[in-house]
PDB file of C-alpha atoms in Angstrom:
ATOM      1  CA  UNK Q 182      71.675  37.692 -80.502  1.00 44.00           C
ATOM      2  CA  UNK Q 183      68.034  38.703 -80.844  1.00 69.00           C
ATOM      3  CA  UNK Q 184      66.953  35.739 -78.658  1.00 77.00           C
ATOM      4  CA  UNK Q 185      69.157  36.819 -75.756  1.00 83.00           C
ATOM      5  CA  UNK Q 186      67.988  40.409 -76.032  1.00 84.00           C
ATOM      6  CA  UNK Q 187      64.346  39.272 -76.223  1.00 85.00           C
ATOM      7  CA  UNK Q 188      64.810  37.076 -73.128  1.00 84.00           C
ATOM      8  CA  UNK Q 189      66.376  39.953 -71.181  1.00 88.00           C
ATOM      9  CA  UNK Q 190      63.606  42.337 -72.173  1.00 86.00           C
ATOM     10  CA  UNK Q 191      60.915  39.770 -71.322  1.00 87.00           C
ATOM     11  CA  UNK Q 192      62.632  39.152 -67.986  1.00 91.00           C
ATOM     12  CA  UNK Q 193      62.655  42.847 -67.052  1.00 91.00           C
ATOM     13  CA  UNK Q 194      59.042  43.349 -68.147  1.00 89.00           C
ATOM     14  CA  UNK Q 195      57.970  40.115 -66.438  1.00 90.00           C
ATOM     15  CA  UNK Q 196      59.521  41.312 -63.173  1.00 89.00           C
ATOM     16  CA  UNK Q 197      57.117  44.251 -63.210  1.00 91.00           C
ATOM     17  CA  UNK Q 198      54.197  41.782 -62.993  1.00 93.00           C
ATOM     18  CA  UNK Q 199      55.910  39.141 -60.837  1.00 94.00           C
ATOM     19  CA  UNK Q 200      53.340  36.881 -59.164  1.00 89.00           C
ATOM     20  CA  UNK Q 201      50.385  38.707 -60.720  1.00 93.00           C
ATOM     21  CA  UNK Q 202      48.739  35.544 -62.069  1.00 95.00           C
ATOM     22  CA  UNK Q 203      48.055  31.971 -61.023  1.00 93.00           C
ATOM     23  CA  UNK Q 204      49.424  28.875 -62.764  1.00 93.00           C
ATOM     24  CA  UNK Q 205      46.023  27.954 -64.202  1.00 93.00           C
ATOM     25  CA  UNK Q 206      45.573  31.293 -65.996  1.00 94.00           C
ATOM     26  CA  UNK Q 207      46.631  32.128 -69.542  1.00 96.00           C
ATOM     27  CA  UNK Q 208      49.632  34.471 -69.623  1.00 96.00           C
ATOM     28  CA  UNK Q 209      49.960  36.980 -72.465  1.00 96.00           C
ATOM     29  CA  UNK Q 210      53.284  38.138 -73.885  1.00 94.00           C
ATOM     30  CA  UNK Q 211      53.915  40.377 -76.879  1.00 94.00           C
ATOM     31  CA  UNK Q 212      56.874  40.538 -79.262  1.00 91.00           C
ATOM     32  CA  UNK Q 213      57.850  42.479 -82.363  1.00 91.00           C
ATOM     33  CA  UNK Q 214      59.193  40.518 -85.334  1.00 91.00           C
ATOM     34  CA  UNK Q 215      62.503  42.213 -86.120  1.00 88.00           C
ATOM     35  CA  UNK Q 216      64.844  41.788 -89.090  1.00 88.00           C
ATOM     36  CA  UNK Q 217      66.914  39.447 -86.842  1.00 87.00           C
ATOM     37  CA  UNK Q 218      63.900  37.107 -86.591  1.00 89.00           C
ATOM     38  CA  UNK Q 219      62.895  37.038 -90.226  1.00 86.00           C
ATOM     39  CA  UNK Q 220      64.174  35.661 -93.486  1.00 83.00           C
ATOM     40  CA  UNK Q 221      63.334  37.903 -96.400  1.00 83.00           C
ATOM     41  CA  UNK Q 222      59.820  38.887 -95.331  1.00 88.00           C
ATOM     42  CA  UNK Q 223      58.445  36.493 -92.717  1.00 90.00           C
ATOM     43  CA  UNK Q 224      59.322  34.995 -89.347  1.00 89.00           C
ATOM     44  CA  UNK Q 225      61.819  32.103 -89.563  1.00 88.00           C
ATOM     45  CA  UNK Q 226      60.434  28.759 -88.441  1.00 87.00           C
ATOM     46  CA  UNK Q 227      62.970  28.287 -85.604  1.00 87.00           C
ATOM     47  CA  UNK Q 228      61.967  31.645 -84.100  1.00 89.00           C
ATOM     48  CA  UNK Q 229      58.512  30.280 -83.253  1.00 91.00           C
ATOM     49  CA  UNK Q 230      60.244  27.987 -80.743  1.00 90.00           C
ATOM     50  CA  UNK Q 231      62.335  30.863 -79.381  1.00 91.00           C
ATOM     51  CA  UNK Q 232      59.173  32.931 -78.870  1.00 93.00           C
ATOM     52  CA  UNK Q 233      57.659  29.974 -76.977  1.00 93.00           C
ATOM     53  CA  UNK Q 234      60.737  29.623 -74.720  1.00 92.00           C
ATOM     54  CA  UNK Q 235      60.701  33.327 -73.913  1.00 93.00           C
ATOM     55  CA  UNK Q 236      56.961  33.108 -73.220  1.00 95.00           C
ATOM     56  CA  UNK Q 237      57.693  30.291 -70.723  1.00 94.00           C
ATOM     57  CA  UNK Q 238      60.151  32.534 -68.871  1.00 94.00           C
ATOM     58  CA  UNK Q 239      57.471  35.227 -68.788  1.00 95.00           C
ATOM     59  CA  UNK Q 240      54.931  32.647 -67.562  1.00 96.00           C
ATOM     60  CA  UNK Q 241      57.180  31.573 -64.656  1.00 96.00           C
ATOM     61  CA  UNK Q 242      57.724  35.222 -63.720  1.00 95.00           C
ATOM     62  CA  UNK Q 243      54.044  36.163 -63.852  1.00 96.00           C
ATOM     63  CA  UNK Q 244      52.973  33.137 -61.789  1.00 96.00           C
ATOM     64  CA  UNK Q 245      55.670  34.012 -59.242  1.00 95.00           C
ATOM     65  CA  UNK Q 246      57.756  30.844 -59.557  1.00 95.00           C
ATOM     66  CA  UNK Q 247      60.830  31.919 -61.518  1.00 94.00           C
ATOM     67  CA  UNK Q 248      62.959  32.615 -58.441  1.00 95.00           C
ATOM     68  CA  UNK Q 249      61.635  29.536 -56.613  1.00 94.00           C
ATOM     69  CA  UNK Q 250      62.981  27.439 -59.501  1.00 94.00           C
ATOM     70  CA  UNK Q 251      66.349  29.218 -59.310  1.00 92.00           C
ATOM     71  CA  UNK Q 252      66.559  28.952 -55.491  1.00 94.00           C
ATOM     72  CA  UNK Q 253      65.978  25.206 -55.703  1.00 93.00           C
ATOM     73  CA  UNK Q 254      68.946  24.879 -58.051  1.00 94.00           C
ATOM     74  CA  UNK Q 255      66.662  23.633 -60.811  1.00 94.00           C
ATOM     75  CA  UNK Q 256      66.099  24.725 -64.361  1.00 92.00           C
ATOM     76  CA  UNK Q 257      63.565  23.907 -66.989  1.00 92.00           C
ATOM     77  CA  UNK Q 258      64.228  21.847 -70.080  1.00 93.00           C
ATOM     78  CA  UNK Q 259      61.941  21.563 -73.077  1.00 93.00           C
ATOM     79  CA  UNK Q 260      62.108  17.873 -73.952  1.00 92.00           C
ATOM     80  CA  UNK Q 261      59.703  18.002 -76.912  1.00 92.00           C
ATOM     81  CA  UNK Q 262      58.147  20.715 -79.039  1.00 92.00           C
ATOM     82  CA  UNK Q 263      55.663  20.644 -81.877  1.00 91.00           C
ATOM     83  CA  UNK Q 264      54.670  23.590 -84.048  1.00 92.00           C
ATOM     84  CA  UNK Q 265      51.546  23.797 -86.162  1.00 92.00           C
ATOM     85  CA  UNK Q 266      51.973  26.606 -88.677  1.00 94.00           C
ATOM     86  CA  UNK Q 267      48.752  28.258 -89.841  1.00 95.00           C
ATOM     87  CA  UNK Q 268      49.904  31.439 -91.589  1.00 94.00           C
ATOM     88  CA  UNK Q 269      53.166  33.344 -92.108  1.00 93.00           C
ATOM     89  CA  UNK Q 270      54.096  36.104 -89.677  1.00 94.00           C
ATOM     90  CA  UNK Q 271      55.264  39.215 -91.556  1.00 93.00           C
ATOM     91  CA  UNK Q 272      58.327  41.261 -90.650  1.00 91.00           C
ATOM     92  CA  UNK Q 273      57.633  44.099 -88.172  1.00 92.00           C
ATOM     93  CA  UNK Q 274      54.427  42.426 -86.949  1.00 94.00           C
ATOM     94  CA  UNK Q 275      53.420  42.514 -83.331  1.00 95.00           C
ATOM     95  CA  UNK Q 276      52.946  38.924 -82.142  1.00 96.00           C
ATOM     96  CA  UNK Q 277      50.727  38.115 -79.175  1.00 97.00           C
ATOM     97  CA  UNK Q 278      51.646  34.849 -77.444  1.00 97.00           C
ATOM     98  CA  UNK Q 279      49.129  33.258 -75.100  1.00 98.00           C
ATOM     99  CA  UNK Q 280      50.734  30.637 -72.844  1.00 97.00           C
ATOM    100  CA  UNK Q 281      48.607  28.086 -71.013  1.00 96.00           C
ATOM    101  CA  UNK Q 282      49.561  25.160 -68.835  1.00 96.00           C
ATOM    102  CA  UNK Q 283      47.544  22.318 -70.352  1.00 95.00           C
ATOM    103  CA  UNK Q 284      48.506  19.511 -68.021  1.00 94.00           C
ATOM    104  CA  UNK Q 285      51.108  18.379 -65.515  1.00 94.00           C
ATOM    105  CA  UNK Q 286      51.890  14.903 -64.240  1.00 91.00           C
ATOM    106  CA  UNK Q 287      54.606  13.565 -61.933  1.00 91.00           C
ATOM    107  CA  UNK Q 288      57.392  14.284 -64.457  1.00 92.00           C
ATOM    108  CA  UNK Q 289      56.323  16.793 -67.112  1.00 93.00           C
ATOM    109  CA  UNK Q 290      54.360  19.960 -67.676  1.00 95.00           C
ATOM    110  CA  UNK Q 291      52.643  20.471 -71.029  1.00 95.00           C
ATOM    111  CA  UNK Q 292      52.262  24.014 -72.344  1.00 96.00           C
ATOM    112  CA  UNK Q 293      50.350  25.434 -75.301  1.00 96.00           C
ATOM    113  CA  UNK Q 294      51.574  28.670 -76.854  1.00 97.00           C
ATOM    114  CA  UNK Q 295      49.219  30.321 -79.321  1.00 97.00           C
ATOM    115  CA  UNK Q 296      50.857  32.954 -81.537  1.00 97.00           C
ATOM    116  CA  UNK Q 297      48.449  35.529 -82.908  1.00 97.00           C
ATOM    117  CA  UNK Q 298      49.040  38.298 -85.409  1.00 96.00           C
ATOM    118  CA  UNK Q 299      46.453  40.936 -86.278  1.00 94.00           C
ATOM    119  CA  UNK Q 300      43.752  39.052 -84.389  1.00 92.00           C
ATOM    120  CA  UNK Q 301      44.194  35.673 -86.085  1.00 96.00           C
ATOM    121  CA  UNK Q 302      46.140  32.603 -85.024  1.00 97.00           C
ATOM    122  CA  UNK Q 303      49.450  32.217 -86.884  1.00 96.00           C
ATOM    123  CA  UNK Q 304      50.807  29.147 -85.077  1.00 96.00           C
ATOM    124  CA  UNK Q 305      50.381  26.841 -82.117  1.00 95.00           C
ATOM    125  CA  UNK Q 306      53.371  25.477 -80.234  1.00 95.00           C
ATOM    126  CA  UNK Q 307      53.013  22.526 -77.853  1.00 94.00           C
ATOM    127  CA  UNK Q 308      55.856  22.078 -75.381  1.00 95.00           C
ATOM    128  CA  UNK Q 309      56.620  19.175 -73.048  1.00 94.00           C
ATOM    129  CA  UNK Q 310      58.820  20.559 -70.270  1.00 95.00           C
ATOM    130  CA  UNK Q 311      60.659  19.084 -67.288  1.00 95.00           C
ATOM    131  CA  UNK Q 312      62.067  20.777 -64.222  1.00 95.00           C
ATOM    132  CA  UNK Q 313      65.556  19.344 -63.708  1.00 95.00           C
ATOM    133  CA  UNK Q 314      67.917  19.510 -60.749  1.00 94.00           C
ATOM    134  CA  UNK Q 315      71.074  17.922 -62.100  1.00 92.00           C
ATOM    135  CA  UNK Q 316      70.064  14.506 -63.397  1.00 92.00           C
ATOM    136  CA  UNK Q 317      66.956  14.399 -61.197  1.00 94.00           C
ATOM    137  CA  UNK Q 318      63.523  15.366 -62.530  1.00 94.00           C
ATOM    138  CA  UNK Q 319      61.357  17.392 -60.155  1.00 94.00           C
ATOM    139  CA  UNK Q 320      57.575  17.147 -60.224  1.00 93.00           C
ATOM    140  CA  UNK Q 321      56.000  20.220 -61.837  1.00 94.00           C
ATOM    141  CA  UNK Q 322      53.742  20.529 -58.781  1.00 91.00           C
ATOM    142  CA  UNK Q 323      56.878  21.509 -56.846  1.00 92.00           C
ATOM    143  CA  UNK Q 324      56.566  24.907 -58.542  1.00 94.00           C
ATOM    144  CA  UNK Q 325      53.139  25.023 -60.172  1.00 92.00           C
ATOM    145  CA  UNK Q 326      50.227  24.825 -57.760  1.00 87.00           C
ATOM    146  CA  UNK Q 327      47.698  23.122 -60.010  1.00 89.00           C
ATOM    147  CA  UNK Q 328      45.939  19.777 -60.078  1.00 85.00           C
ATOM    148  CA  UNK Q 329      44.494  18.060 -63.129  1.00 87.00           C
ATOM    149  CA  UNK Q 330      41.764  15.456 -62.991  1.00 85.00           C
ATOM    150  CA  UNK Q 331      42.613  13.961 -66.355  1.00 88.00           C
ATOM    151  CA  UNK Q 332      44.858  14.467 -69.362  1.00 89.00           C
ATOM    152  CA  UNK Q 333      43.204  16.756 -71.930  1.00 90.00           C
ATOM    153  CA  UNK Q 334      42.633  15.364 -75.445  1.00 88.00           C
ATOM    154  CA  UNK Q 335      45.215  17.723 -76.964  1.00 86.00           C
ATOM    155  CA  UNK Q 336      47.969  16.198 -74.796  1.00 88.00           C
ATOM    156  CA  UNK Q 337      46.588  12.653 -75.058  1.00 87.00           C
ATOM    157  CA  UNK Q 338      46.737  12.863 -78.878  1.00 86.00           C
ATOM    158  CA  UNK Q 339      50.256  14.290 -78.840  1.00 84.00           C
ATOM    159  CA  UNK Q 340      51.819  11.829 -76.374  1.00 75.00           C
ATOM    160  CA  UNK Q 341      51.771   8.723 -78.674  1.00 77.00           C
ATOM    161  CA  UNK Q 342      53.625  10.686 -81.367  1.00 73.00           C
ATOM    162  CA  UNK Q 343      56.318  11.513 -78.798  1.00 69.00           C
ATOM    163  CA  UNK Q 344      56.638   7.891 -77.691  1.00 69.00           C
ATOM    164  CA  UNK Q 345      57.146   6.741 -81.296  1.00 57.00           C
ATOM    165  CA  UNK Q 346      60.504   8.534 -81.460  1.00 54.00           C
TER     166      UNK Q 346
END
């Protein structure tokens, strides 16, 4: 239930800043770690991915493309995610999530979400996302007005691990 409530709250707050940033900028989102998100004392590992998904909704709102995606009849699907845990996130902490679009090609967009607590990085979440309209994949450039000269090393190093599956 906390994920749905968090998404609704992020949606309402994101509407207040709709279209305030460009797709190539880092978008900041903040969350509180509640008892619904934690085990005994720290954030549960699956909640890192939920924070990243909510941060993507906030990203699409702040870059002004959330409703363009909806109007097109499309949705976004995270096809791969990887979390690198650096330190535990305590209960009742305020988490700052920085979302950046790392790269986009003809099929996928690659996002990096950096979760910070008390000024230090707690985790990094890499997400490979597709925009889908039914069974058809839409190019990320349909919604995100960015161009990349080359794939960054972070994505290039991650892609072979995804292909091995």
